[in-house]
Amino acid sequence: MSNQTQIFGIDGPGSLLAVLASQRASSISTSSSEGISAAAVSAYIKLVFLGLILCVSLVGNLLVSLLVLRDRALHKAPYFFLLDLCLADVVRSAACFPFVLVSVHNSSAWTYSTFSCKLVAFLAVLFCFHAAFMLFCVAVTRYLAIAHHRFYTKRMTVWTCAAIICMVWTLAIAMASPPVFDVGTYKFIQNEDQCIFEHRYLKTNDTLGFMLMLAVVVLATHGFYAKLLLFEYKHRKMKPVQLVPAISQNWTFHGPGATGQAAANWIAGFGRGPMPPTLLGIRQTLHNQQHRRLMGMEEVRTERRLGRMFYIVTLLFLVLWAPYIMACFWRVFVKSCSIPHRYLSITVWMSFAQAGVNPIICLLLNEDLRKVLRAHLPTYSRTRQHQQLHRHELLVFTIT
């Protein structure tokens, strides 16, 4: 035994135990330091991404809101709904995301009061349901704008838009308010770094009804877009024009098939008597253009572009919220389940990113917004004026 201990440079069994203990302590300290460094890197990545989302959301949504407010050509029903969505995302980013940044900076800990946690959780749930309900109303109005255009143009006024927006906020408040009065429902979830609705097993609280309402609204929204797509597919070919013969009384042609020839005949003196019905019909059409029945091709293209833009916004809402909703349903139906921390963190940050994607999609897909933006950019407007002046000078030089 003494020879073995001398080979290892150890005086006895007590020294051997001491060496083993020191090696174990060093390995524990090494693993703990590696864990701390990994946690620090994860927190740094979260702070960077959430800060980027916060900046993009505030700048982009405020920019789109200002463009809609300043240009009278955009004072229409779809842009009023877009304005409401952008302002809601601005308030969500300014009111909820800074608390998440502080909690991540404090190692996933809530350092404020319980009431403030409930308030932040209430706002987070409120804006989630508001976006879902508003996108559903937008889908319904997009279908009406294409399938029932006459009804849409007559009924979709400013007051109707205001009533729809108030209804959406009322429904969102009704969905977000009950958990406020339930003790322990709104709380800080450490794995998510935020105060939010605590999703528990279905026999514990009302989580199932809470999540089913959100899922039904999202699915109904896509159902209306599918119905709109089916309507456009059925009406993709125009029906041939059916010629209806006009009625002639003393060279004054009138009736369903009449053209402008009746007015020319009456002015030339071929017709006798009162003004022909064709002229009256022309005047009535000029004064009642807002009640016309059919859509022009330019209106059809505009409505389709708006529908495409809002559908992509709705689709991104589903894509960015679906993983988190699936995790919530997993908690509802599986008792005492454990969701991987990395997956949960990614899903939460994807739901945060939804607040910043709307202005990017709108500016990329909406030509009207880009025109208004270019018109309000001083450098671009000066460049355009210089180009127009240069072209005018070249034209004058060529003529002379």
mmCIF file of C-alpha atoms in Angstrom:
data_model
loop_
_atom_site.group_PDB
_atom_site.id
_atom_site.type_symbol
_atom_site.label_atom_id
_atom_site.label_comp_id
_atom_site.label_asym_id
_atom_site.label_seq_id
_atom_site.Cartn_x
_atom_site.Cartn_y
_atom_site.Cartn_z
ATOM 1 C CA MET A 1 0.000 0.000 0.000
ATOM 2 C CA SER A 2 2.844 2.337 0.833
ATOM 3 C CA ASN A 3 4.423 1.622 -2.550
ATOM 4 C CA GLN A 4 1.173 2.485 -4.342
ATOM 5 C CA THR A 5 0.736 5.684 -2.418
ATOM 6 C CA GLN A 6 4.325 6.629 -3.159
ATOM 7 C CA ILE A 7 3.760 5.992 -6.851
ATOM 8 C CA PHE A 8 0.856 8.436 -6.913
ATOM 9 C CA GLY A 9 2.676 10.876 -4.696
ATOM 10 C CA ILE A 10 0.166 10.487 -1.866
ATOM 11 C CA ASP A 11 1.146 9.921 1.732
ATOM 12 C CA GLY A 12 -1.941 7.918 2.791
ATOM 13 C CA PRO A 13 -5.665 7.208 2.362
ATOM 14 C CA GLY A 14 -6.659 10.554 3.921
ATOM 15 C CA SER A 15 -4.743 12.413 1.265
ATOM 16 C CA LEU A 16 -6.446 10.334 -1.435
ATOM 17 C CA LEU A 17 -9.905 11.347 -0.180
ATOM 18 C CA ALA A 18 -8.859 14.973 -0.102
ATOM 19 C CA VAL A 19 -7.695 14.817 -3.717
ATOM 20 C CA LEU A 20 -10.956 13.217 -4.848
ATOM 21 C CA ALA A 21 -12.996 15.832 -3.007
ATOM 22 C CA SER A 22 -11.021 18.676 -4.560
ATOM 23 C CA GLN A 23 -11.420 17.183 -8.037
ATOM 24 C CA ARG A 24 -15.190 16.877 -7.558
ATOM 25 C CA ALA A 25 -15.429 20.432 -6.299
ATOM 26 C CA SER A 26 -13.457 21.708 -9.265
ATOM 27 C CA SER A 27 -15.699 19.772 -11.694
ATOM 28 C CA ILE A 28 -18.844 21.169 -10.012
ATOM 29 C CA SER A 29 -17.492 24.696 -10.184
ATOM 30 C CA THR A 30 -16.552 24.200 -13.855
ATOM 31 C CA SER A 31 -20.044 22.910 -14.764
ATOM 32 C CA SER A 32 -21.703 25.711 -12.790
ATOM 33 C CA SER A 33 -19.556 28.311 -14.523
ATOM 34 C CA GLU A 34 -20.459 26.788 -17.903
ATOM 35 C CA GLY A 35 -24.156 26.902 -16.935
ATOM 36 C CA ILE A 36 -23.863 30.526 -15.863
ATOM 37 C CA SER A 37 -22.109 31.447 -19.092
ATOM 38 C CA ALA A 38 -24.790 29.665 -21.173
ATOM 39 C CA ALA A 39 -27.533 31.453 -19.253
ATOM 40 C CA ALA A 40 -25.768 34.774 -19.775
ATOM 41 C CA VAL A 41 -25.484 34.161 -23.520
ATOM 42 C CA SER A 42 -29.157 33.178 -23.712
ATOM 43 C CA ALA A 43 -30.185 36.312 -21.806
ATOM 44 C CA TYR A 44 -28.044 38.480 -24.087
ATOM 45 C CA ILE A 45 -29.646 36.980 -27.220
ATOM 46 C CA LYS A 46 -33.107 37.532 -25.763
ATOM 47 C CA LEU A 47 -32.340 41.154 -24.929
ATOM 48 C CA VAL A 48 -30.965 41.855 -28.401
ATOM 49 C CA PHE A 49 -33.895 40.279 -30.248
ATOM 50 C CA LEU A 50 -36.555 41.840 -28.054
ATOM 51 C CA GLY A 51 -34.884 45.239 -28.314
ATOM 52 C CA LEU A 52 -34.866 44.890 -32.110
ATOM 53 C CA ILE A 53 -38.540 43.864 -32.109
ATOM 54 C CA LEU A 54 -39.389 46.813 -29.859
ATOM 55 C CA CYS A 55 -37.645 49.353 -32.106
ATOM 56 C CA VAL A 56 -39.107 47.948 -35.345
ATOM 57 C CA SER A 57 -42.595 47.802 -33.856
ATOM 58 C CA LEU A 58 -42.556 51.360 -32.522
ATOM 59 C CA VAL A 59 -41.002 52.953 -35.615
ATOM 60 C CA GLY A 60 -42.915 50.910 -38.208
ATOM 61 C CA ASN A 61 -46.362 51.105 -36.624
ATOM 62 C CA LEU A 62 -46.037 54.814 -35.869
ATOM 63 C CA LEU A 63 -44.905 55.446 -39.453
ATOM 64 C CA VAL A 64 -47.894 53.600 -40.946
ATOM 65 C CA SER A 65 -50.263 55.348 -38.533
ATOM 66 C CA LEU A 66 -48.944 58.786 -39.491
ATOM 67 C CA LEU A 67 -49.238 57.985 -43.201
ATOM 68 C CA VAL A 68 -52.861 56.921 -42.812
ATOM 69 C CA LEU A 69 -53.737 59.965 -40.707
ATOM 70 C CA ARG A 70 -52.058 62.550 -42.935
ATOM 71 C CA ASP A 71 -53.308 61.433 -46.346
ATOM 72 C CA ARG A 72 -57.022 61.868 -47.066
ATOM 73 C CA ALA A 73 -56.901 59.318 -49.875
ATOM 74 C CA LEU A 74 -56.302 56.638 -47.225
ATOM 75 C CA HIS A 75 -59.318 57.595 -45.107
ATOM 76 C CA LYS A 76 -61.180 54.413 -46.016
ATOM 77 C CA ALA A 77 -62.515 51.457 -44.076
ATOM 78 C CA PRO A 78 -59.562 49.044 -44.543
ATOM 79 C CA TYR A 79 -57.032 51.709 -43.590
ATOM 80 C CA PHE A 80 -59.039 52.650 -40.494
ATOM 81 C CA PHE A 81 -58.786 49.020 -39.372
ATOM 82 C CA LEU A 82 -55.080 48.999 -40.207
ATOM 83 C CA LEU A 83 -54.641 52.169 -38.151
ATOM 84 C CA ASP A 84 -56.315 50.494 -35.172
ATOM 85 C CA LEU A 85 -54.047 47.452 -35.471
ATOM 86 C CA CYS A 86 -50.913 49.607 -35.687
ATOM 87 C CA LEU A 87 -51.817 51.761 -32.690
ATOM 88 C CA ALA A 88 -52.608 48.649 -30.636
ATOM 89 C CA ASP A 89 -49.190 47.199 -31.492
ATOM 90 C CA VAL A 90 -47.552 50.493 -30.487
ATOM 91 C CA VAL A 91 -49.232 50.419 -27.065
ATOM 92 C CA ARG A 92 -48.410 46.732 -26.626
ATOM 93 C CA SER A 93 -44.751 47.305 -27.440
ATOM 94 C CA ALA A 94 -44.462 50.344 -25.177
ATOM 95 C CA ALA A 95 -46.426 48.906 -22.232
ATOM 96 C CA CYS A 96 -45.480 45.206 -22.135
ATOM 97 C CA PHE A 97 -42.077 44.671 -23.744
ATOM 98 C CA PRO A 98 -40.016 46.886 -21.371
ATOM 99 C CA PHE A 99 -41.126 44.753 -18.403
ATOM 100 C CA VAL A 100 -39.980 41.635 -20.263
ATOM 101 C CA LEU A 101 -36.602 43.265 -20.884
ATOM 102 C CA VAL A 102 -36.242 44.046 -17.177
ATOM 103 C CA SER A 103 -37.222 40.511 -16.158
ATOM 104 C CA VAL A 104 -34.686 38.985 -18.565
ATOM 105 C CA HIS A 105 -32.015 41.371 -17.277
ATOM 106 C CA ASN A 106 -32.821 40.300 -13.686
ATOM 107 C CA SER A 107 -32.345 36.582 -14.458
ATOM 108 C CA SER A 108 -36.034 35.818 -15.124
ATOM 109 C CA ALA A 109 -37.334 37.467 -11.980
ATOM 110 C CA TRP A 110 -40.252 39.872 -11.443
ATOM 111 C CA THR A 111 -39.172 42.782 -9.257
ATOM 112 C CA TYR A 112 -42.434 44.734 -9.234
ATOM 113 C CA SER A 113 -45.721 44.376 -7.355
ATOM 114 C CA THR A 114 -48.378 41.746 -7.899
ATOM 115 C CA PHE A 115 -50.871 44.342 -9.121
ATOM 116 C CA SER A 116 -48.458 45.549 -11.812
ATOM 117 C CA CYS A 117 -47.954 41.939 -12.916
ATOM 118 C CA LYS A 118 -51.707 41.489 -13.278
ATOM 119 C CA LEU A 119 -51.967 44.753 -15.198
ATOM 120 C CA VAL A 120 -49.212 43.810 -17.657
ATOM 121 C CA ALA A 121 -50.714 40.339 -18.125
ATOM 122 C CA PHE A 122 -54.145 41.881 -18.723
ATOM 123 C CA LEU A 123 -52.705 44.164 -21.410
ATOM 124 C CA ALA A 124 -50.860 41.298 -23.112
ATOM 125 C CA VAL A 125 -53.996 39.152 -23.303
ATOM 126 C CA LEU A 126 -56.099 42.166 -24.315
ATOM 127 C CA PHE A 127 -53.916 43.002 -27.321
ATOM 128 C CA CYS A 128 -53.746 39.357 -28.401
ATOM 129 C CA PHE A 129 -57.531 39.001 -28.509
ATOM 130 C CA HIS A 130 -57.917 42.465 -30.017
ATOM 131 C CA ALA A 131 -55.691 41.498 -32.953
ATOM 132 C CA ALA A 132 -57.600 38.230 -33.435
ATOM 133 C CA PHE A 133 -61.039 39.896 -33.375
ATOM 134 C CA MET A 134 -59.931 42.783 -35.595
ATOM 135 C CA LEU A 135 -58.439 40.466 -38.217
ATOM 136 C CA PHE A 136 -61.707 38.517 -38.203
ATOM 137 C CA CYS A 137 -63.701 41.720 -38.867
ATOM 138 C CA VAL A 138 -61.251 42.679 -41.615
ATOM 139 C CA ALA A 139 -61.775 39.276 -43.269
ATOM 140 C CA VAL A 140 -65.557 39.786 -43.199
ATOM 141 C CA THR A 141 -65.295 43.269 -44.728
ATOM 142 C CA ARG A 142 -62.882 42.033 -47.405
ATOM 143 C CA TYR A 143 -65.429 39.418 -48.426
ATOM 144 C CA LEU A 144 -68.207 42.027 -48.525
ATOM 145 C CA ALA A 145 -66.051 44.395 -50.579
ATOM 146 C CA ILE A 146 -65.674 41.773 -53.327
ATOM 147 C CA ALA A 147 -68.855 39.716 -53.149
ATOM 148 C CA HIS A 148 -71.341 42.432 -52.147
ATOM 149 C CA HIS A 149 -69.710 45.630 -53.297
ATOM 150 C CA ARG A 150 -72.893 47.713 -53.498
ATOM 151 C CA PHE A 151 -73.812 46.907 -49.897
ATOM 152 C CA TYR A 152 -70.215 47.515 -48.815
ATOM 153 C CA THR A 153 -69.968 50.976 -50.404
ATOM 154 C CA LYS A 154 -73.311 52.090 -48.970
ATOM 155 C CA ARG A 155 -72.922 50.753 -45.434
ATOM 156 C CA MET A 156 -69.196 50.869 -44.698
ATOM 157 C CA THR A 157 -69.039 54.488 -43.537
ATOM 158 C CA VAL A 158 -66.798 56.143 -40.963
ATOM 159 C CA TRP A 159 -69.386 55.575 -38.247
ATOM 160 C CA THR A 160 -69.683 51.916 -39.169
ATOM 161 C CA CYS A 161 -65.903 51.528 -38.887
ATOM 162 C CA ALA A 162 -65.959 53.277 -35.501
ATOM 163 C CA ALA A 163 -68.730 50.933 -34.306
ATOM 164 C CA ILE A 164 -66.765 47.864 -35.458
ATOM 165 C CA ILE A 165 -63.602 49.076 -33.707
ATOM 166 C CA CYS A 166 -65.530 49.740 -30.474
ATOM 167 C CA MET A 167 -67.127 46.296 -30.682
ATOM 168 C CA VAL A 168 -63.713 44.652 -31.138
ATOM 169 C CA TRP A 169 -62.253 46.430 -28.110
ATOM 170 C CA THR A 170 -65.329 45.522 -26.042
ATOM 171 C CA LEU A 171 -64.991 41.832 -26.919
ATOM 172 C CA ALA A 172 -61.255 41.890 -26.197
ATOM 173 C CA ILE A 173 -61.827 43.501 -22.789
ATOM 174 C CA ALA A 174 -64.548 40.952 -22.031
ATOM 175 C CA MET A 175 -62.137 38.120 -22.774
ATOM 176 C CA ALA A 176 -59.211 39.591 -20.831
ATOM 177 C CA SER A 177 -61.094 40.813 -17.741
ATOM 178 C CA PRO A 178 -62.339 37.620 -15.996
ATOM 179 C CA PRO A 179 -58.866 36.272 -15.118
ATOM 180 C CA VAL A 180 -58.146 39.545 -13.283
ATOM 181 C CA PHE A 181 -60.637 38.596 -10.570
ATOM 182 C CA ASP A 182 -59.458 34.991 -10.344
ATOM 183 C CA VAL A 183 -56.720 34.634 -7.754
ATOM 184 C CA GLY A 184 -53.526 33.219 -9.204
ATOM 185 C CA THR A 185 -54.606 33.153 -12.862
ATOM 186 C CA TYR A 186 -52.522 36.112 -14.031
ATOM 187 C CA LYS A 187 -49.011 35.629 -12.708
ATOM 188 C CA PHE A 188 -45.354 35.791 -13.668
ATOM 189 C CA ILE A 189 -44.235 32.701 -15.616
ATOM 190 C CA GLN A 190 -40.493 32.320 -15.120
ATOM 191 C CA ASN A 191 -39.971 30.105 -18.178
ATOM 192 C CA GLU A 192 -41.602 32.769 -20.376
ATOM 193 C CA ASP A 193 -40.036 35.828 -18.697
ATOM 194 C CA GLN A 194 -43.412 37.577 -18.680
ATOM 195 C CA CYS A 195 -46.638 38.067 -16.760
ATOM 196 C CA ILE A 196 -49.341 36.204 -18.653
ATOM 197 C CA PHE A 197 -52.320 33.908 -18.251
ATOM 198 C CA GLU A 198 -51.224 30.793 -16.394
ATOM 199 C CA HIS A 199 -52.325 27.873 -18.533
ATOM 200 C CA ARG A 200 -53.047 24.884 -16.351
ATOM 201 C CA TYR A 201 -54.808 21.552 -16.578
ATOM 202 C CA LEU A 202 -58.401 21.840 -17.826
ATOM 203 C CA LYS A 203 -59.904 20.769 -14.473
ATOM 204 C CA THR A 204 -57.946 23.432 -12.603
ATOM 205 C CA ASN A 205 -59.167 26.683 -14.213
ATOM 206 C CA ASP A 206 -60.952 28.027 -17.305
ATOM 207 C CA THR A 207 -57.947 27.726 -19.602
ATOM 208 C CA LEU A 208 -59.730 25.485 -22.108
ATOM 209 C CA GLY A 209 -62.522 27.959 -22.893
ATOM 210 C CA PHE A 210 -59.982 30.759 -22.999
ATOM 211 C CA MET A 211 -57.881 29.038 -25.648
ATOM 212 C CA LEU A 212 -60.798 27.600 -27.615
ATOM 213 C CA MET A 213 -62.215 31.080 -28.202
ATOM 214 C CA LEU A 214 -58.903 32.255 -29.683
ATOM 215 C CA ALA A 215 -58.604 29.158 -31.876
ATOM 216 C CA VAL A 216 -62.186 29.467 -33.157
ATOM 217 C CA VAL A 217 -61.737 33.142 -34.064
ATOM 218 C CA VAL A 218 -58.496 32.461 -35.952
ATOM 219 C CA LEU A 219 -59.994 29.514 -37.853
ATOM 220 C CA ALA A 220 -63.139 31.511 -38.709
ATOM 221 C CA THR A 221 -60.953 34.295 -40.093
ATOM 222 C CA HIS A 222 -59.203 31.915 -42.472
ATOM 223 C CA GLY A 223 -62.588 30.426 -43.343
ATOM 224 C CA PHE A 224 -63.789 33.808 -44.637
ATOM 225 C CA TYR A 225 -60.645 34.187 -46.745
ATOM 226 C CA ALA A 226 -61.226 30.700 -48.162
ATOM 227 C CA LYS A 227 -64.803 31.718 -48.987
ATOM 228 C CA LEU A 228 -63.504 34.862 -50.699
ATOM 229 C CA LEU A 229 -61.027 32.807 -52.725
ATOM 230 C CA LEU A 230 -63.805 30.437 -53.780
ATOM 231 C CA PHE A 231 -65.989 33.374 -54.841
ATOM 232 C CA GLU A 232 -63.212 34.838 -56.984
ATOM 233 C CA TYR A 233 -62.572 31.432 -58.532
ATOM 234 C CA LYS A 234 -66.232 31.074 -59.521
ATOM 235 C CA HIS A 235 -66.346 34.590 -60.968
ATOM 236 C CA ARG A 236 -62.956 34.522 -62.680
ATOM 237 C CA LYS A 237 -64.593 34.722 -66.157
ATOM 238 C CA MET A 238 -66.848 37.591 -67.154
ATOM 239 C CA LYS A 239 -70.273 36.811 -68.585
ATOM 240 C CA PRO A 240 -70.852 37.910 -72.207
ATOM 241 C CA VAL A 241 -72.746 41.133 -72.736
ATOM 242 C CA GLN A 242 -76.394 40.558 -73.602
ATOM 243 C CA LEU A 243 -77.686 43.199 -75.999
ATOM 244 C CA VAL A 244 -81.174 44.438 -75.195
ATOM 245 C CA PRO A 245 -83.041 46.307 -77.958
ATOM 246 C CA ALA A 246 -83.907 49.920 -77.295
ATOM 247 C CA ILE A 247 -87.355 51.457 -77.647
ATOM 248 C CA SER A 248 -87.772 54.204 -80.265
ATOM 249 C CA GLN A 249 -90.350 56.972 -80.029
ATOM 250 C CA ASN A 250 -89.813 59.696 -82.650
ATOM 251 C CA TRP A 251 -86.106 58.904 -82.973
ATOM 252 C CA THR A 252 -85.585 59.094 -79.194
ATOM 253 C CA PHE A 253 -84.193 55.709 -78.240
ATOM 254 C CA HIS A 254 -84.636 54.778 -74.604
ATOM 255 C CA GLY A 255 -84.892 51.686 -72.505
ATOM 256 C CA PRO A 256 -82.361 49.123 -71.184
ATOM 257 C CA GLY A 257 -80.494 48.917 -74.489
ATOM 258 C CA ALA A 258 -80.380 52.632 -75.253
ATOM 259 C CA THR A 259 -77.115 54.417 -75.935
ATOM 260 C CA GLY A 260 -76.166 58.054 -76.173
ATOM 261 C CA GLN A 261 -77.649 58.301 -79.676
ATOM 262 C CA ALA A 262 -80.993 59.448 -78.247
ATOM 263 C CA ALA A 263 -79.390 62.569 -76.797
ATOM 264 C CA ALA A 264 -77.688 63.379 -80.109
ATOM 265 C CA ASN A 265 -80.950 62.937 -82.046
ATOM 266 C CA TRP A 266 -82.887 65.103 -79.618
ATOM 267 C CA ILE A 267 -80.263 67.889 -79.698
ATOM 268 C CA ALA A 268 -80.137 67.759 -83.527
ATOM 269 C CA GLY A 269 -83.893 68.349 -83.668
ATOM 270 C CA PHE A 270 -85.046 64.942 -84.899
ATOM 271 C CA GLY A 271 -87.048 64.318 -81.753
ATOM 272 C CA ARG A 272 -90.046 66.312 -80.625
ATOM 273 C CA GLY A 273 -91.506 66.628 -77.193
ATOM 274 C CA PRO A 274 -89.917 66.442 -73.738
ATOM 275 C CA MET A 275 -86.389 65.419 -72.976
ATOM 276 C CA PRO A 276 -85.900 61.708 -73.697
ATOM 277 C CA PRO A 277 -85.479 59.295 -70.793
ATOM 278 C CA THR A 278 -81.907 58.533 -71.862
ATOM 279 C CA LEU A 279 -80.714 61.997 -70.923
ATOM 280 C CA LEU A 280 -82.445 61.753 -67.588
ATOM 281 C CA GLY A 281 -80.787 58.396 -67.022
ATOM 282 C CA ILE A 282 -77.369 59.843 -67.837
ATOM 283 C CA ARG A 283 -77.848 62.685 -65.370
ATOM 284 C CA GLN A 284 -79.018 60.348 -62.656
ATOM 285 C CA THR A 285 -75.981 58.145 -63.210
ATOM 286 C CA LEU A 286 -73.653 61.122 -62.926
ATOM 287 C CA HIS A 287 -75.223 62.229 -59.657
ATOM 288 C CA ASN A 288 -75.402 58.755 -58.153
ATOM 289 C CA GLN A 289 -72.026 57.249 -58.886
ATOM 290 C CA GLN A 290 -71.597 56.250 -55.272
ATOM 291 C CA HIS A 291 -74.589 53.884 -55.599
ATOM 292 C CA ARG A 292 -73.468 52.139 -58.757
ATOM 293 C CA ARG A 293 -73.930 48.422 -58.826
ATOM 294 C CA LEU A 294 -70.847 47.100 -60.605
ATOM 295 C CA MET A 295 -67.162 47.496 -59.820
ATOM 296 C CA GLY A 296 -64.624 48.821 -62.264
ATOM 297 C CA MET A 297 -61.519 46.837 -63.030
ATOM 298 C CA GLU A 298 -59.326 49.265 -61.108
ATOM 299 C CA GLU A 299 -61.552 48.918 -58.047
ATOM 300 C CA VAL A 300 -61.378 45.150 -58.333
ATOM 301 C CA ARG A 301 -57.581 45.261 -58.454
ATOM 302 C CA THR A 302 -57.435 47.619 -55.468
ATOM 303 C CA GLU A 303 -59.731 45.457 -53.362
ATOM 304 C CA ARG A 304 -57.782 42.338 -54.293
ATOM 305 C CA ARG A 305 -54.478 43.951 -53.329
ATOM 306 C CA LEU A 306 -55.924 44.992 -49.986
ATOM 307 C CA GLY A 307 -57.321 41.503 -49.440
ATOM 308 C CA ARG A 308 -53.947 39.948 -50.272
ATOM 309 C CA MET A 309 -52.158 42.271 -47.849
ATOM 310 C CA PHE A 310 -54.549 41.600 -44.963
ATOM 311 C CA TYR A 311 -54.492 37.871 -45.592
ATOM 312 C CA ILE A 312 -50.702 37.777 -45.328
ATOM 313 C CA VAL A 313 -50.950 39.763 -42.082
ATOM 314 C CA THR A 314 -53.503 37.214 -40.817
ATOM 315 C CA LEU A 315 -51.374 34.288 -41.955
ATOM 316 C CA LEU A 316 -48.317 35.657 -40.155
ATOM 317 C CA PHE A 317 -50.415 36.120 -37.023
ATOM 318 C CA LEU A 318 -51.290 32.418 -37.183
ATOM 319 C CA VAL A 319 -47.716 31.329 -37.949
ATOM 320 C CA LEU A 320 -46.177 33.380 -35.134
ATOM 321 C CA TRP A 321 -48.793 32.532 -32.505
ATOM 322 C CA ALA A 322 -49.489 28.889 -33.421
ATOM 323 C CA PRO A 323 -46.436 27.334 -31.650
ATOM 324 C CA TYR A 324 -47.262 29.135 -28.407
ATOM 325 C CA ILE A 325 -50.946 28.186 -28.690
ATOM 326 C CA MET A 326 -49.932 24.548 -29.210
ATOM 327 C CA ALA A 327 -47.798 24.709 -26.060
ATOM 328 C CA CYS A 328 -50.767 26.137 -24.164
ATOM 329 C CA PHE A 329 -53.064 23.355 -25.378
ATOM 330 C CA TRP A 330 -50.408 20.825 -24.355
ATOM 331 C CA ARG A 331 -50.551 22.220 -20.832
ATOM 332 C CA VAL A 332 -54.354 22.101 -20.881
ATOM 333 C CA PHE A 333 -54.801 18.473 -21.937
ATOM 334 C CA VAL A 334 -51.694 16.871 -20.376
ATOM 335 C CA LYS A 335 -51.539 16.935 -16.619
ATOM 336 C CA SER A 336 -48.208 17.974 -15.063
ATOM 337 C CA CYS A 337 -46.457 18.139 -18.432
ATOM 338 C CA SER A 338 -43.008 19.605 -18.940
ATOM 339 C CA ILE A 339 -42.337 21.667 -22.067
ATOM 340 C CA PRO A 340 -38.693 22.154 -23.117
ATOM 341 C CA HIS A 341 -37.425 25.539 -22.015
ATOM 342 C CA ARG A 342 -35.792 26.325 -25.369
ATOM 343 C CA TYR A 343 -38.990 25.572 -27.319
ATOM 344 C CA LEU A 344 -41.074 27.703 -24.953
ATOM 345 C CA SER A 345 -38.630 30.617 -25.184
ATOM 346 C CA ILE A 346 -38.671 30.501 -29.000
ATOM 347 C CA THR A 347 -42.478 30.428 -29.135
ATOM 348 C CA VAL A 348 -42.794 33.358 -26.731
ATOM 349 C CA TRP A 349 -40.352 35.466 -28.741
ATOM 350 C CA MET A 350 -42.205 34.555 -31.948
ATOM 351 C CA SER A 351 -45.415 35.917 -30.432
ATOM 352 C CA PHE A 352 -43.523 39.104 -29.542
ATOM 353 C CA ALA A 353 -42.317 39.415 -33.146
ATOM 354 C CA GLN A 354 -45.916 39.591 -34.360
ATOM 355 C CA ALA A 355 -46.066 43.206 -33.130
ATOM 356 C CA GLY A 356 -43.362 44.260 -35.598
ATOM 357 C CA VAL A 357 -44.192 42.401 -38.803
ATOM 358 C CA ASN A 358 -47.428 44.221 -39.724
ATOM 359 C CA PRO A 359 -45.866 47.532 -40.853
ATOM 360 C CA ILE A 360 -43.202 45.704 -42.855
ATOM 361 C CA ILE A 361 -45.810 43.651 -44.715
ATOM 362 C CA CYS A 362 -48.015 46.687 -45.322
ATOM 363 C CA LEU A 363 -45.208 48.808 -46.741
ATOM 364 C CA LEU A 364 -43.987 45.973 -48.952
ATOM 365 C CA LEU A 365 -47.373 44.977 -50.384
ATOM 366 C CA ASN A 366 -49.344 48.233 -50.439
ATOM 367 C CA GLU A 367 -48.517 50.614 -53.274
ATOM 368 C CA ASP A 368 -50.710 53.406 -51.867
ATOM 369 C CA LEU A 369 -48.756 53.492 -48.608
ATOM 370 C CA ARG A 370 -45.471 53.575 -50.501
ATOM 371 C CA LYS A 371 -46.686 56.474 -52.659
ATOM 372 C CA VAL A 372 -47.693 58.466 -49.596
ATOM 373 C CA LEU A 373 -44.369 57.666 -47.938
ATOM 374 C CA ARG A 374 -42.399 58.808 -50.984
ATOM 375 C CA ALA A 375 -44.487 61.967 -51.182
ATOM 376 C CA HIS A 376 -43.628 62.860 -47.582
ATOM 377 C CA LEU A 377 -39.910 62.120 -47.864
ATOM 378 C CA PRO A 378 -38.153 65.480 -48.444
ATOM 379 C CA THR A 379 -35.144 64.061 -50.264
ATOM 380 C CA TYR A 380 -37.279 61.953 -52.594
ATOM 381 C CA SER A 381 -39.658 64.827 -53.356
ATOM 382 C CA ARG A 382 -36.728 67.148 -54.118
ATOM 383 C CA THR A 383 -35.234 64.519 -56.413
ATOM 384 C CA ARG A 384 -38.536 64.115 -58.220
ATOM 385 C CA GLN A 385 -38.898 67.862 -58.666
ATOM 386 C CA HIS A 386 -35.347 68.086 -60.032
ATOM 387 C CA GLN A 387 -36.035 65.246 -62.470
ATOM 388 C CA GLN A 388 -39.289 66.831 -63.649
ATOM 389 C CA LEU A 389 -37.554 70.211 -64.093
ATOM 390 C CA HIS A 390 -34.724 68.575 -66.041
ATOM 391 C CA ARG A 391 -37.201 66.786 -68.308
ATOM 392 C CA HIS A 392 -39.093 70.046 -68.868
ATOM 393 C CA GLU A 393 -35.882 71.825 -69.829
ATOM 394 C CA LEU A 394 -34.950 69.044 -72.245
ATOM 395 C CA LEU A 395 -38.419 69.207 -73.796
ATOM 396 C CA VAL A 396 -38.222 72.990 -74.244
ATOM 397 C CA PHE A 397 -34.720 72.694 -75.758
ATOM 398 C CA THR A 398 -35.897 69.999 -78.162
ATOM 399 C CA ILE A 399 -38.895 72.060 -79.297
ATOM 400 C CA THR A 400 -36.812 75.205 -79.828
#
